[in-house]
Amino acid sequence: MKLTEIGWNEFKALSLDEKRPYLEREEKDSLPYHTLFAQQFDRGVLERLCALANRIRFINKSREGALYLKSILAHKRAMLYFSQPSSRTFLSHLAACQILGVTTGSVRDAATSSEFKGESKEDSIRTFSSYFDMIIMRSPEQGLAEKMAWELSNSSRSIPIINAGSGKDQHPTQALLDIYTLVRSFENNGGLDGRTVVFCGDLLRGRTVRSLSYLLTRFKSVKQIFVAPDELQVPSDVTATLEENSVEFEISSDLKDAVKKADAVYMTRIQDEWDASKGASARIDTSAFKFNEEHLALLKKEGCLLHPLPRRDEISTSCDRDPRAMYWRQMRNGMWIRAALIAATFGYEREIMTCGY
Ligand code: NCD
């Protein structure tokens, strides 16, 4: 199945599972061509990407290894097109490109591009595809990365797109780094299967929550507990997906109780940039949805605390030095798993896995 064989409106109307085959390559066992949503990654692919990320971080430790990695994609260029604020996602993709020798260009503010003169996003993307071999894009618009993937696949220069966050709906590469962090956290301790993951904060509008909740269904018997004020509780499409996959979950407003049951706690910030009226989130009482030393005292010894960042006050800085506070390592893991994804997207998984370093 190819994106050239289906019209945009027809493609748009498909479910994510139905869309998936259109985004794959023809070769058997290859990784996705476009990375647009979490549903594209099954367990086997996740394990391969984690293994590739581990391999890249190991090879990169020596000067010779680092120089070898830098030669791998020295013939490729990537465009970082971020029309929504970003620190970590932008910088970790940039650093991942640098590790692999990919040269980059960027637009971080549509006001500095021809979009300001009224150019459509479709025309902007076609422009980028004339100069680059991959587009890594973030946008406030839900589904824009999908639309652009369709546009490019139907143009004379099809290049892969990586969705670095689209609207409130998906953030697949964040979910990859969250999974990589969880897999590493439990690797010497029985693995991720059978664990309990607590999500807390703005679960309604947090795209990282939707993508990670889905990827956790790829593991066996991972229970999910959603802790949030009623106004910001997890949306029904997420729980419907869990039901379809027979995943056990709980809806709660009691963070302490949830932390006692948790193997991992995933805190998120209030996403007030999506407020319908200014200050609407500030009127919600979120005081019971912040993690501090009292919660840390209730968390298992082998448990871990994650946050996609940026944080405001959802995690007290007094927790930062605890070995279970994983958010700094999680952030660095983002660079390695994104390097793995970019290398695999360009077809270099095998070469890196089997090289002599
Ligand atoms: C998240 C995002 O942009 O969705 N940040 C990130 O990519 N690390 C979460 C957030 O902004 O709260």
JSON list of C-alpha atoms in Angstrom, two decimals, residues 9 48 76 79-80 134 175 192 205-206 208 211 215 319 350 356:
[
{"chain": "A", "resi": 9, "resn": "ASN", "atom": "CA", "xyz": [-9.57, 12.75, 2.12]},
{"chain": "A", "resi": 48, "resn": "ARG", "atom": "CA", "xyz": [14.97, -2.97, 17.64]},
{"chain": "A", "resi": 76, "resn": "LYS", "atom": "CA", "xyz": [22.14, 13.53, 4.08]},
{"chain": "A", "resi": 79, "resn": "MET", "atom": "CA", "xyz": [15.20, 20.21, 7.84]},
{"chain": "A", "resi": 80, "resn": "LEU", "atom": "CA", "xyz": [13.98, 21.00, 11.34]},
{"chain": "A", "resi": 134, "resn": "MET", "atom": "CA", "xyz": [14.16, 14.49, 5.64]},
{"chain": "A", "resi": 175, "resn": "ALA", "atom": "CA", "xyz": [6.83, 8.20, 23.41]},
{"chain": "A", "resi": 192, "resn": "LEU", "atom": "CA", "xyz": [8.61, -3.50, 31.69]},
{"chain": "A", "resi": 205, "resn": "ARG", "atom": "CA", "xyz": [-4.36, 17.92, 26.37]},
{"chain": "A", "resi": 206, "resn": "GLY", "atom": "CA", "xyz": [-0.98, 16.25, 26.83]},
{"chain": "A", "resi": 208, "resn": "THR", "atom": "CA", "xyz": [2.88, 12.80, 25.19]},
{"chain": "A", "resi": 211, "resn": "SER", "atom": "CA", "xyz": [1.33, 8.51, 22.50]},
{"chain": "A", "resi": 215, "resn": "LEU", "atom": "CA", "xyz": [2.97, 2.36, 23.23]},
{"chain": "A", "resi": 319, "resn": "CYS", "atom": "CA", "xyz": [13.21, 15.33, 44.29]},
{"chain": "A", "resi": 350, "resn": "ARG", "atom": "CA", "xyz": [21.84, -3.25, 9.98]},
{"chain": "A", "resi": 356, "resn": "GLY", "atom": "CA", "xyz": [33.02, -3.70, 14.20]}
]
